[in-house]
Coordinates of N, CA and C in Angstrom, one line a residue:
Chain A
G1 N 42.8 -40.2 57.6 CA 42.3 -41.0 56.6 C 43.0 -40.7 55.3
A2 N 42.7 -41.2 54.0 CA 43.5 -41.1 52.9 C 43.2 -39.6 52.3
G3 N 44.2 -39.1 51.6 CA 44.2 -37.9 51.2 C 43.7 -37.8 49.7
V4 N 44.0 -36.8 48.9 CA 43.8 -36.7 47.6 C 45.1 -37.4 46.8
S5 N 44.7 -38.3 46.0 CA 46.0 -39.1 45.3 C 45.9 -38.9 43.9
Q6 N 47.2 -38.7 43.3 CA 47.1 -38.7 41.9 C 48.1 -39.6 41.2
S7 N 48.0 -39.9 40.1 CA 48.9 -40.8 39.3 C 48.9 -40.6 37.9
P8 N 50.1 -40.5 37.0 CA 51.5 -40.9 37.8 C 51.9 -39.9 38.5
S9 N 52.9 -39.9 39.2 CA 53.4 -38.9 39.8 C 54.5 -38.2 39.0
N10 N 54.9 -38.7 38.1 CA 55.7 -38.2 37.0 C 55.5 -38.8 35.6
K11 N 55.3 -38.0 34.6 CA 55.3 -38.5 33.0 C 55.7 -37.7 32.3
V12 N 56.7 -38.4 31.5 CA 57.6 -37.9 30.4 C 56.9 -38.5 29.0
T13 N 56.7 -37.5 28.3 CA 56.1 -38.0 26.9 C 56.6 -37.0 25.8
E14 N 56.3 -37.7 24.6 CA 57.2 -36.9 23.8 C 55.8 -35.9 22.8
K15 N 56.4 -35.1 22.6 CA 55.6 -33.7 21.7 C 54.7 -34.7 20.6
G16 N 53.3 -34.3 20.8 CA 52.4 -34.9 19.9 C 51.6 -36.2 20.3
K17 N 52.3 -36.8 21.5 CA 51.4 -37.8 22.2 C 50.3 -37.4 23.1
D18 N 49.3 -38.3 23.4 CA 48.4 -38.0 24.3 C 48.6 -38.6 25.7
V19 N 48.1 -37.9 26.9 CA 48.3 -38.2 28.0 C 47.3 -38.1 28.8
E20 N 47.1 -39.0 29.7 CA 46.2 -39.2 30.8 C 46.3 -38.9 32.2
L21 N 45.9 -38.1 32.9 CA 46.3 -38.0 34.4 C 45.1 -38.1 35.2
R22 N 45.4 -38.7 36.3 CA 44.3 -39.4 37.2 C 44.4 -38.8 38.5
C23 N 43.2 -38.6 39.0 CA 42.9 -38.2 40.3 C 41.8 -38.9 41.0
D24 N 42.3 -39.2 42.2 CA 41.3 -39.9 43.2 C 41.0 -39.0 44.4
P25 N 40.0 -38.1 44.4 CA 39.7 -37.3 45.4 C 39.5 -38.2 47.0
I26 N 39.4 -37.4 48.0 CA 38.9 -37.7 49.1 C 37.8 -38.5 49.4
S27 N 37.5 -39.7 49.8 CA 36.0 -40.1 49.8 C 34.9 -39.2 50.4
G28 N 33.9 -38.9 49.6 CA 32.9 -38.4 50.2 C 32.9 -36.9 49.6
H29 N 34.0 -36.6 49.0 CA 34.1 -34.9 48.4 C 33.2 -35.3 47.3
T30 N 32.4 -34.0 47.0 CA 31.5 -33.8 46.0 C 32.1 -33.0 45.0
A31 N 33.1 -32.2 45.4 CA 33.4 -31.4 44.5 C 35.1 -31.6 44.2
L32 N 35.4 -31.4 42.8 CA 36.8 -31.7 42.5 C 37.4 -30.6 41.6
Y33 N 38.8 -30.2 41.6 CA 39.2 -29.1 41.0 C 40.7 -29.7 40.3
W34 N 41.0 -29.1 39.0 CA 42.2 -29.2 38.5 C 42.9 -27.8 38.5
Y35 N 44.0 -27.9 38.5 CA 45.0 -26.8 38.6 C 46.4 -27.2 37.6
R36 N 46.8 -26.0 37.3 CA 48.3 -26.4 36.6 C 49.2 -25.5 37.0
Q37 N 50.2 -25.9 37.5 CA 51.4 -24.9 38.0 C 52.7 -25.3 37.2
S38 N 53.1 -24.0 36.6 CA 54.0 -24.2 35.8 C 55.4 -23.6 36.8
L39 N 56.7 -24.0 36.1 CA 57.9 -23.8 37.0 C 57.8 -22.6 37.6
G40 N 57.8 -22.5 38.8 CA 58.2 -21.1 39.9 C 56.8 -20.2 39.7
Q41 N 55.9 -20.9 39.3 CA 54.6 -20.1 38.9 C 53.5 -20.3 40.0
G42 N 52.5 -19.3 40.0 CA 51.6 -19.8 40.8 C 50.5 -21.0 40.3
L43 N 49.4 -20.9 40.9 CA 48.5 -22.1 40.2 C 47.2 -21.6 39.3
E44 N 47.2 -22.1 38.3 CA 46.1 -21.8 37.4 C 45.1 -22.7 37.3
F45 N 43.9 -21.9 37.5 CA 42.6 -22.8 37.6 C 42.3 -23.5 36.3
L46 N 41.9 -24.7 36.1 CA 41.5 -25.4 34.9 C 40.1 -25.6 35.1
I47 N 39.6 -26.3 35.6 CA 38.2 -26.8 35.7 C 37.8 -27.3 37.1
Y48 N 36.4 -27.3 37.5 CA 35.9 -28.0 38.5 C 34.8 -28.8 38.3
F49 N 34.5 -29.7 38.9 CA 33.5 -30.8 38.9 C 32.6 -30.4 40.3
Q50 N 31.3 -30.4 40.1 CA 30.5 -30.7 41.1 C 29.6 -32.1 40.7
G51 N 29.9 -33.0 41.6 CA 29.6 -34.3 41.2 C 30.2 -34.8 39.9
N52 N 29.3 -35.1 38.8 CA 30.2 -35.5 37.6 C 30.1 -34.5 36.4
S53 N 29.4 -33.1 37.0 CA 29.1 -32.2 36.1 C 30.3 -31.2 36.2
A54 N 30.9 -30.5 35.1 CA 31.7 -29.6 34.9 C 31.1 -28.1 34.3
P55 N 30.5 -27.4 35.1 CA 29.7 -26.3 34.6 C 30.4 -25.1 34.0
D56 N 31.7 -25.4 34.1 CA 32.6 -24.1 33.6 C 33.8 -24.5 32.9
K57 N 34.0 -24.6 31.7 CA 35.2 -25.4 31.2 C 36.0 -24.1 30.6
S58 N 35.8 -22.9 30.9 CA 36.7 -21.7 30.2 C 37.9 -21.9 30.6
G59 N 38.5 -22.4 31.7 CA 39.6 -22.4 32.2 C 40.8 -23.3 31.7
L60 N 40.0 -24.1 30.7 CA 40.8 -25.2 30.0 C 41.7 -24.4 28.7
P61 N 43.2 -24.5 28.7 CA 43.9 -23.7 27.9 C 43.6 -23.9 26.3
S62 N 43.1 -25.1 26.1 CA 42.8 -25.1 24.7 C 41.8 -26.3 24.4
D63 N 41.4 -26.5 23.3 CA 40.6 -27.6 22.9 C 41.2 -29.1 22.9
R64 N 42.6 -28.9 23.2 CA 43.3 -30.1 23.6 C 43.1 -30.5 24.8
F65 N 42.5 -29.9 25.5 CA 42.4 -30.3 27.0 C 41.1 -30.8 27.2
S66 N 40.7 -31.7 28.0 CA 39.5 -32.4 28.5 C 39.6 -32.9 29.8
A67 N 38.5 -33.1 30.4 CA 38.5 -33.7 31.8 C 37.3 -34.3 31.9
E68 N 37.0 -35.4 32.7 CA 35.8 -36.0 33.1 C 35.9 -36.6 34.5
R69 N 34.7 -36.8 35.0 CA 34.6 -37.6 36.2 C 33.7 -38.6 36.2
T70 N 33.7 -39.7 36.7 CA 32.7 -40.7 36.7 C 32.2 -41.1 38.2
G71 N 31.1 -41.5 38.4 CA 30.7 -42.0 39.6 C 30.8 -41.1 40.6
G72 N 31.0 -39.8 40.5 CA 31.2 -38.7 41.5 C 32.6 -39.0 42.3
S73 N 33.4 -39.8 41.6 CA 34.8 -40.0 42.4 C 35.9 -39.5 41.5
V74 N 36.7 -40.6 40.9 CA 37.7 -40.2 40.1 C 37.6 -39.6 38.9
S75 N 38.6 -38.8 38.5 CA 38.6 -37.8 37.5 C 39.7 -37.9 36.5
T76 N 39.7 -37.8 35.4 CA 41.0 -38.0 34.5 C 41.1 -36.7 33.7
L77 N 42.1 -36.4 33.5 CA 42.5 -35.1 32.7 C 43.3 -35.5 31.5
T78 N 42.7 -35.3 30.5 CA 43.3 -35.8 29.2 C 43.8 -34.5 28.5
I79 N 45.0 -34.7 27.8 CA 45.8 -33.6 26.9 C 46.1 -34.5 25.8
Q80 N 45.7 -33.8 24.6 CA 46.1 -34.6 23.4 C 46.8 -33.8 22.5
R81 N 47.6 -34.5 21.9 CA 48.6 -33.9 20.9 C 49.5 -32.9 21.7
T82 N 50.1 -33.5 22.8 CA 50.8 -32.7 23.8 C 52.2 -31.6 23.2
Q83 N 52.0 -30.5 23.8 CA 53.1 -29.7 23.1 C 54.0 -29.4 24.3
Q84 N 55.2 -28.8 24.0 CA 56.2 -28.5 25.1 C 55.8 -27.6 26.1
E85 N 54.8 -26.5 25.7 CA 54.0 -25.6 26.6 C 53.4 -26.2 27.6
D86 N 52.7 -27.4 27.5 CA 52.1 -28.1 28.3 C 52.9 -28.7 29.6
S87 N 54.0 -28.7 29.6 CA 55.0 -29.1 30.6 C 54.8 -28.3 32.0
A88 N 54.4 -29.0 33.0 CA 54.0 -28.3 34.2 C 53.8 -29.5 35.3
V89 N 53.2 -29.0 36.5 CA 52.7 -30.0 37.6 C 51.2 -29.6 37.3
Y90 N 50.6 -30.6 37.5 CA 49.2 -30.7 37.0 C 48.6 -31.2 38.7
L91 N 47.8 -30.3 39.2 CA 47.2 -30.5 40.8 C 46.0 -30.8 40.5
C92 N 45.4 -31.8 41.6 CA 44.0 -31.9 41.6 C 43.7 -31.5 43.3
A93 N 42.6 -31.3 43.5 CA 41.9 -31.0 44.8 C 40.5 -31.2 44.8
S94 N 40.4 -31.4 46.1 CA 38.8 -31.9 46.3 C 38.4 -31.2 47.7
S95 N 37.1 -31.2 47.6 CA 36.4 -30.4 48.8 C 35.2 -31.3 49.1
L96 N 34.7 -31.1 50.3 CA 33.5 -31.8 50.7 C 32.1 -31.3 49.9
V97 N 32.1 -29.9 49.8 CA 31.1 -29.4 49.0 C 31.6 -28.2 48.2
L98 N 30.7 -27.6 47.3 CA 31.3 -26.9 46.5 C 31.6 -25.2 47.0
Y99 N 30.8 -24.9 47.5 CA 30.9 -23.4 47.9 C 31.4 -23.3 49.6
T100 N 32.5 -22.2 49.2 CA 33.0 -21.8 50.7 C 33.5 -23.1 51.5
D101 N 34.3 -24.0 50.8 CA 34.7 -25.0 51.7 C 36.4 -25.4 51.3
T102 N 36.9 -26.0 52.1 CA 38.3 -26.0 51.9 C 38.6 -27.0 51.0
Q103 N 39.7 -26.5 50.0 CA 40.1 -27.4 49.1 C 41.5 -28.3 49.6
Y104 N 41.5 -29.5 49.6 CA 42.6 -30.4 49.8 C 43.2 -30.8 48.4
F105 N 44.4 -30.3 48.3 CA 45.3 -31.0 47.4 C 46.0 -32.3 47.5
G106 N 46.3 -32.8 46.3 CA 47.1 -33.9 46.0 C 48.4 -33.4 45.9
P107 N 49.4 -34.6 45.4 CA 50.8 -34.5 45.4 C 51.1 -33.8 43.9
G108 N 50.2 -33.9 42.9 CA 50.5 -33.4 41.6 C 51.0 -34.3 40.8
T109 N 51.0 -34.2 39.3 CA 51.9 -35.0 38.3 C 52.6 -34.4 37.7
R110 N 53.8 -34.3 37.8 CA 54.9 -33.5 36.8 C 54.9 -34.0 35.6
L111 N 54.3 -33.3 34.5 CA 54.5 -33.7 33.1 C 55.5 -33.0 32.5
T112 N 56.2 -33.7 31.6 CA 57.4 -33.1 30.5 C 57.0 -33.7 29.5
V113 N 57.0 -32.7 28.7 CA 56.8 -32.9 27.2 C 58.3 -32.6 26.3
L114 N 58.8 -33.6 25.8 CA 60.1 -33.5 25.2 C 59.9 -33.2 23.7
Chain B
G1 N 38.2 -10.5 34.9 CA 38.2 -11.6 36.2 C 39.1 -11.2 37.4
E2 N 38.9 -12.1 38.4 CA 39.6 -11.8 39.4 C 41.2 -11.7 39.3
N3 N 41.8 -10.6 40.0 CA 43.2 -10.7 39.9 C 44.0 -10.6 41.6
V4 N 44.8 -11.4 41.9 CA 45.4 -11.6 43.0 C 46.9 -11.2 43.0
E5 N 47.4 -10.1 43.6 CA 48.7 -9.7 43.8 C 49.3 -10.2 45.1
Q6 N 50.7 -10.6 45.0 CA 51.3 -11.0 46.2 C 52.8 -10.7 46.2
H7 N 53.0 -10.0 47.3 CA 54.3 -9.5 47.8 C 54.8 -10.0 49.1
P8 N 56.0 -10.0 49.3 CA 57.2 -10.2 48.3 C 57.3 -11.5 47.4
S9 N 58.0 -11.7 46.3 CA 58.1 -13.0 45.9 C 59.0 -13.7 46.7
T10 N 60.2 -13.2 47.3 CA 60.9 -13.8 48.2 C 61.4 -13.3 49.4
L11 N 61.3 -14.0 50.5 CA 61.4 -13.2 51.8 C 62.7 -14.3 52.4
S12 N 63.6 -13.4 52.9 CA 64.4 -14.2 53.9 C 64.3 -13.6 55.1
V13 N 64.2 -14.2 56.4 CA 64.2 -13.9 57.8 C 64.9 -14.8 58.5
Q14 N 65.4 -14.3 59.6 CA 66.2 -15.1 60.8 C 65.3 -15.9 61.7
E15 N 65.6 -17.0 62.1 CA 64.9 -17.7 62.9 C 64.4 -16.9 64.2
G16 N 63.1 -17.1 64.5 CA 62.7 -16.4 65.6 C 62.0 -14.9 65.3
D17 N 62.3 -14.5 64.1 CA 61.6 -13.1 63.8 C 60.3 -13.4 63.0
S18 N 59.7 -12.6 62.6 CA 58.3 -12.5 62.1 C 58.5 -12.2 60.7
A19 N 57.6 -13.0 59.9 CA 57.6 -12.7 58.3 C 56.0 -12.3 58.0
V20 N 55.8 -11.4 57.2 CA 54.5 -10.9 56.5 C 54.6 -11.1 55.3
I21 N 53.5 -11.6 54.6 CA 53.2 -11.7 53.2 C 51.9 -10.9 52.8
K22 N 51.8 -9.9 51.7 CA 50.7 -9.3 51.5 C 50.1 -9.8 50.2
C23 N 48.7 -9.6 50.2 CA 47.9 -9.9 49.0 C 47.0 -8.8 48.6
T24 N 46.8 -8.4 47.6 CA 45.5 -7.4 47.2 C 44.6 -8.3 46.2
Y25 N 43.4 -8.0 46.1 CA 42.7 -8.8 45.1 C 41.7 -7.7 44.4
S26 N 41.2 -8.0 43.4 CA 40.3 -7.1 42.6 C 38.9 -7.0 42.7
D27 N 38.4 -8.3 42.9 CA 36.8 -8.6 42.9 C 36.3 -8.3 44.3
S28 N 35.6 -7.2 44.3 CA 35.0 -6.8 45.5 C 33.9 -7.9 46.2
A29 N 33.4 -8.9 45.3 CA 32.5 -9.9 45.8 C 33.2 -11.0 46.4
S30 N 34.5 -11.2 46.3 CA 35.3 -12.2 46.9 C 35.0 -12.2 48.3
N31 N 34.8 -13.5 48.8 CA 34.4 -13.6 50.3 C 35.2 -14.5 51.0
Y32 N 36.2 -15.3 50.5 CA 37.2 -16.2 51.0 C 38.3 -16.2 50.7
F33 N 39.2 -16.4 51.7 CA 40.6 -15.9 51.3 C 41.6 -16.9 52.1
P34 N 41.9 -18.1 51.4 CA 42.8 -19.1 52.0 C 44.3 -18.8 51.7
W35 N 45.3 -19.2 52.7 CA 46.4 -19.3 52.5 C 47.0 -20.7 52.3
Y36 N 47.9 -21.0 51.5 CA 48.4 -22.3 51.4 C 49.7 -22.3 51.4
K37 N 50.6 -23.5 52.0 CA 52.1 -23.4 52.2 C 52.2 -24.6 51.3
Q38 N 53.4 -24.6 50.2 CA 53.8 -25.7 49.5 C 55.3 -26.0 49.7
E39 N 55.7 -27.2 50.1 CA 56.9 -27.6 50.2 C 57.3 -28.2 49.1
L40 N 58.7 -28.3 48.8 CA 59.3 -28.9 47.5 C 58.6 -30.2 47.4
G41 N 57.9 -30.4 46.2 CA 57.4 -31.9 45.6 C 56.3 -32.4 46.2
K42 N 55.5 -31.2 46.8 CA 54.3 -31.7 47.5 C 53.0 -30.4 46.8
G43 N 52.0 -31.2 47.0 CA 50.7 -30.1 46.9 C 50.6 -29.0 47.7
P44 N 49.9 -28.1 47.5 CA 49.9 -27.0 48.5 C 49.0 -27.6 49.5
Q45 N 49.2 -27.0 50.9 CA 48.4 -27.5 52.0 C 47.9 -26.2 52.7
L46 N 46.7 -26.4 53.2 CA 45.8 -25.2 53.8 C 46.5 -24.8 55.3
I47 N 46.8 -23.6 55.3 CA 47.3 -23.5 56.6 C 46.2 -22.5 57.5
I48 N 45.7 -21.8 56.7 CA 44.6 -20.8 57.5 C 44.0 -20.2 56.6
D49 N 42.8 -19.8 56.8 CA 41.8 -19.1 55.8 C 41.1 -18.1 56.6
I50 N 40.3 -17.1 55.8 CA 39.5 -16.1 56.6 C 38.3 -15.9 55.5
R51 N 37.2 -15.5 56.4 CA 36.1 -15.1 55.6 C 35.6 -13.8 55.6
S52 N 34.9 -13.2 54.8 CA 34.8 -11.6 54.7 C 34.0 -11.2 56.1
N53 N 33.5 -11.8 56.8 CA 32.7 -11.5 57.7 C 33.6 -11.3 59.3
V54 N 34.9 -11.6 59.0 CA 35.7 -11.1 60.0 C 36.9 -10.5 59.5
G55 N 37.7 -9.7 60.6 CA 38.8 -8.7 60.2 C 40.0 -9.6 60.4
E56 N 40.3 -10.7 61.4 CA 41.3 -11.3 61.7 C 41.2 -12.7 62.4
K57 N 42.1 -13.5 61.9 CA 42.1 -14.8 62.5 C 43.3 -15.4 62.7
K58 N 43.4 -16.0 64.0 CA 45.0 -16.5 64.6 C 44.9 -17.9 65.0
D59 N 45.9 -18.5 64.5 CA 46.0 -19.8 64.9 C 47.5 -20.4 65.3
Q60 N 47.8 -20.2 66.6 CA 48.9 -20.5 67.1 C 50.1 -19.3 66.6
R61 N 50.9 -19.6 65.7 CA 52.0 -18.9 65.4 C 51.6 -18.0 64.1
I62 N 50.4 -18.4 63.5 CA 49.9 -17.7 62.3 C 48.7 -17.1 62.5
A63 N 48.6 -16.0 61.6 CA 47.8 -15.0 61.7 C 47.2 -14.5 60.3
V64 N 46.2 -14.3 60.1 CA 45.8 -13.5 58.9 C 44.8 -12.5 59.1
T65 N 45.1 -11.3 58.4 CA 44.2 -10.3 58.7 C 43.5 -9.7 57.3
L66 N 42.3 -9.0 57.3 CA 41.7 -8.9 55.9 C 41.2 -7.3 56.2
N67 N 41.3 -6.7 55.1 CA 40.8 -5.3 54.9 C 40.0 -5.3 53.8
K68 N 38.4 -5.4 53.7 CA 37.9 -5.5 52.5 C 37.7 -4.3 52.0
T69 N 37.7 -3.0 52.9 CA 37.5 -1.8 52.3 C 39.0 -1.4 51.1
A70 N 39.9 -2.1 51.7 CA 41.2 -1.7 50.7 C 41.6 -3.1 49.9
K71 N 40.7 -4.2 50.0 CA 40.8 -5.2 49.3 C 42.1 -5.9 49.2
H72 N 42.7 -6.0 50.6 CA 43.9 -6.8 51.0 C 43.8 -7.5 52.1
F73 N 44.7 -8.5 52.0 CA 44.7 -9.4 53.1 C 46.2 -10.0 53.4
S74 N 46.8 -10.1 54.6 CA 48.1 -10.5 54.9 C 48.3 -11.7 55.9
L75 N 49.4 -12.4 55.6 CA 49.5 -13.6 56.3 C 50.9 -13.1 57.4
H76 N 50.6 -13.5 58.8 CA 51.9 -13.2 59.4 C 52.2 -14.3 60.2
I77 N 53.5 -14.4 60.3 CA 54.1 -15.6 60.9 C 55.1 -15.1 62.1
T78 N 54.5 -15.6 63.2 CA 55.5 -15.1 64.4 C 56.4 -16.2 64.8
E79 N 57.6 -15.9 65.5 CA 58.7 -16.7 66.0 C 59.1 -18.0 64.9
T80 N 59.2 -17.4 63.7 CA 59.5 -18.4 62.6 C 60.6 -19.3 63.0
Q81 N 60.4 -20.5 62.4 CA 61.4 -21.8 62.7 C 61.6 -22.4 61.2
P82 N 62.8 -22.9 61.3 CA 63.4 -23.4 59.9 C 62.2 -24.1 59.0
E83 N 61.5 -25.0 59.6 CA 60.4 -25.6 59.0 C 59.3 -25.0 58.3
D84 N 59.1 -23.7 58.7 CA 58.4 -22.5 58.1 C 58.7 -22.5 56.6
S85 N 59.9 -22.8 56.3 CA 60.5 -22.4 54.9 C 59.9 -23.1 53.9
A86 N 59.2 -22.6 53.1 CA 58.4 -23.1 52.1 C 58.0 -21.9 51.1
V87 N 57.1 -22.2 50.1 CA 56.5 -21.3 49.2 C 55.0 -21.1 49.6
Y88 N 54.7 -19.9 50.0 CA 53.4 -19.5 50.4 C 52.5 -19.0 49.4
F89 N 51.3 -19.4 49.3 CA 50.3 -19.0 48.2 C 49.1 -18.2 49.0
C90 N 48.7 -17.1 48.4 CA 47.3 -16.7 48.8 C 46.4 -17.0 47.8
A91 N 45.2 -16.9 48.1 CA 44.2 -16.9 47.1 C 42.8 -16.2 47.5
A92 N 41.8 -16.0 46.5 CA 40.6 -15.3 46.7 C 39.7 -15.8 45.7
S93 N 38.5 -16.2 46.5 CA 37.4 -16.7 45.7 C 36.8 -15.8 44.5
I94 N 36.4 -16.2 43.5 CA 35.9 -15.3 42.4 C 34.4 -15.3 42.6
G95 N 33.8 -14.4 42.7 CA 32.3 -14.1 42.4 C 31.5 -14.5 43.6
G96 N 32.3 -14.9 44.6 CA 31.6 -15.0 46.2 C 31.7 -16.4 46.4
T97 N 31.9 -17.3 45.6 CA 32.1 -18.8 45.7 C 33.6 -19.3 45.9
A98 N 33.8 -20.4 46.6 CA 35.2 -20.8 46.8 C 35.5 -21.7 45.6
S99 N 34.6 -21.9 44.8 CA 35.0 -22.8 43.8 C 36.0 -22.6 42.9
K100 N 36.1 -21.3 42.5 CA 37.1 -20.8 41.7 C 38.2 -20.1 42.3
L101 N 39.1 -20.5 42.9 CA 40.0 -19.9 43.6 C 41.2 -19.4 42.6
T102 N 41.5 -18.0 42.7 CA 42.5 -17.1 42.0 C 43.8 -17.2 43.1
F103 N 44.8 -17.6 42.4 CA 45.9 -17.8 43.4 C 47.0 -16.7 43.2
G104 N 47.4 -16.2 44.1 CA 48.8 -15.3 43.8 C 50.0 -16.2 43.3
T105 N 51.0 -15.2 43.0 CA 52.1 -16.0 42.5 C 53.1 -16.7 43.3
G106 N 52.8 -16.5 44.6 CA 53.8 -17.2 45.6 C 54.6 -16.3 46.2
T107 N 55.3 -16.8 47.3 CA 56.2 -16.1 48.2 C 57.3 -17.3 48.7
R108 N 58.5 -17.3 48.2 CA 59.4 -18.1 48.7 C 59.9 -17.6 50.0
L109 N 59.6 -18.2 51.2 CA 60.1 -18.1 52.6 C 61.3 -18.8 53.0
Q110 N 62.1 -17.9 53.3 CA 63.5 -18.8 53.4 C 63.8 -18.6 55.4
V111 N 63.5 -19.3 56.1 CA 64.3 -19.2 57.5 C 65.5 -19.7 57.7
T112 N 66.6 -18.7 58.2 CA 67.8 -19.0 58.1 C 68.1 -18.9 59.8
L113 N 69.2 -20.0 60.0 CA 69.3 -20.1 61.6 C 70.4 -19.0 61.8

């Protein structure tokens, strides 16, 4: 079946602009996760959703970052007033249920802030 | 919070040899330890995972071992092939749930002919 999809695959923006990244999880998966991967680095956890609720937002790097999920499906990660240090690959994953379940990753969105 | 350390950062082996990647974690409450393989330009893909109630798990050429006392776990790949070349990440769950995985910094494995 279809896996996790993300769009756009690449995004180049100018410093100070806002960007929206989209994630379509696997159908029926209730949990959704956002990670950030800087060049040559590991994965940095940002936020997770159980249904439409995000119980813990402490992983978001700053208040310029926000995320929402509607209808228990699609999620968007918004970065306002982008900075060059926001440049990274943003990965989305989903799992069937929240606890002790396999996370399936999308291909990521490569964000470049000029 | 949870801290996961991964070694080595790069590993080069000849085709047919074995490769071992090691990770340590800090949170004794962690009970879920997946390993992911990431090929260039793609998202990480789960290759094997282990939960704290077992010490070893094997799937064909891939095995993972877990030592809860020492808080470390390892990935073993036998009979390596060129297609095994990728970046491998270990991860550990925080506070006993799999919802917040902490990842290691990755190991770039190169299998040479």
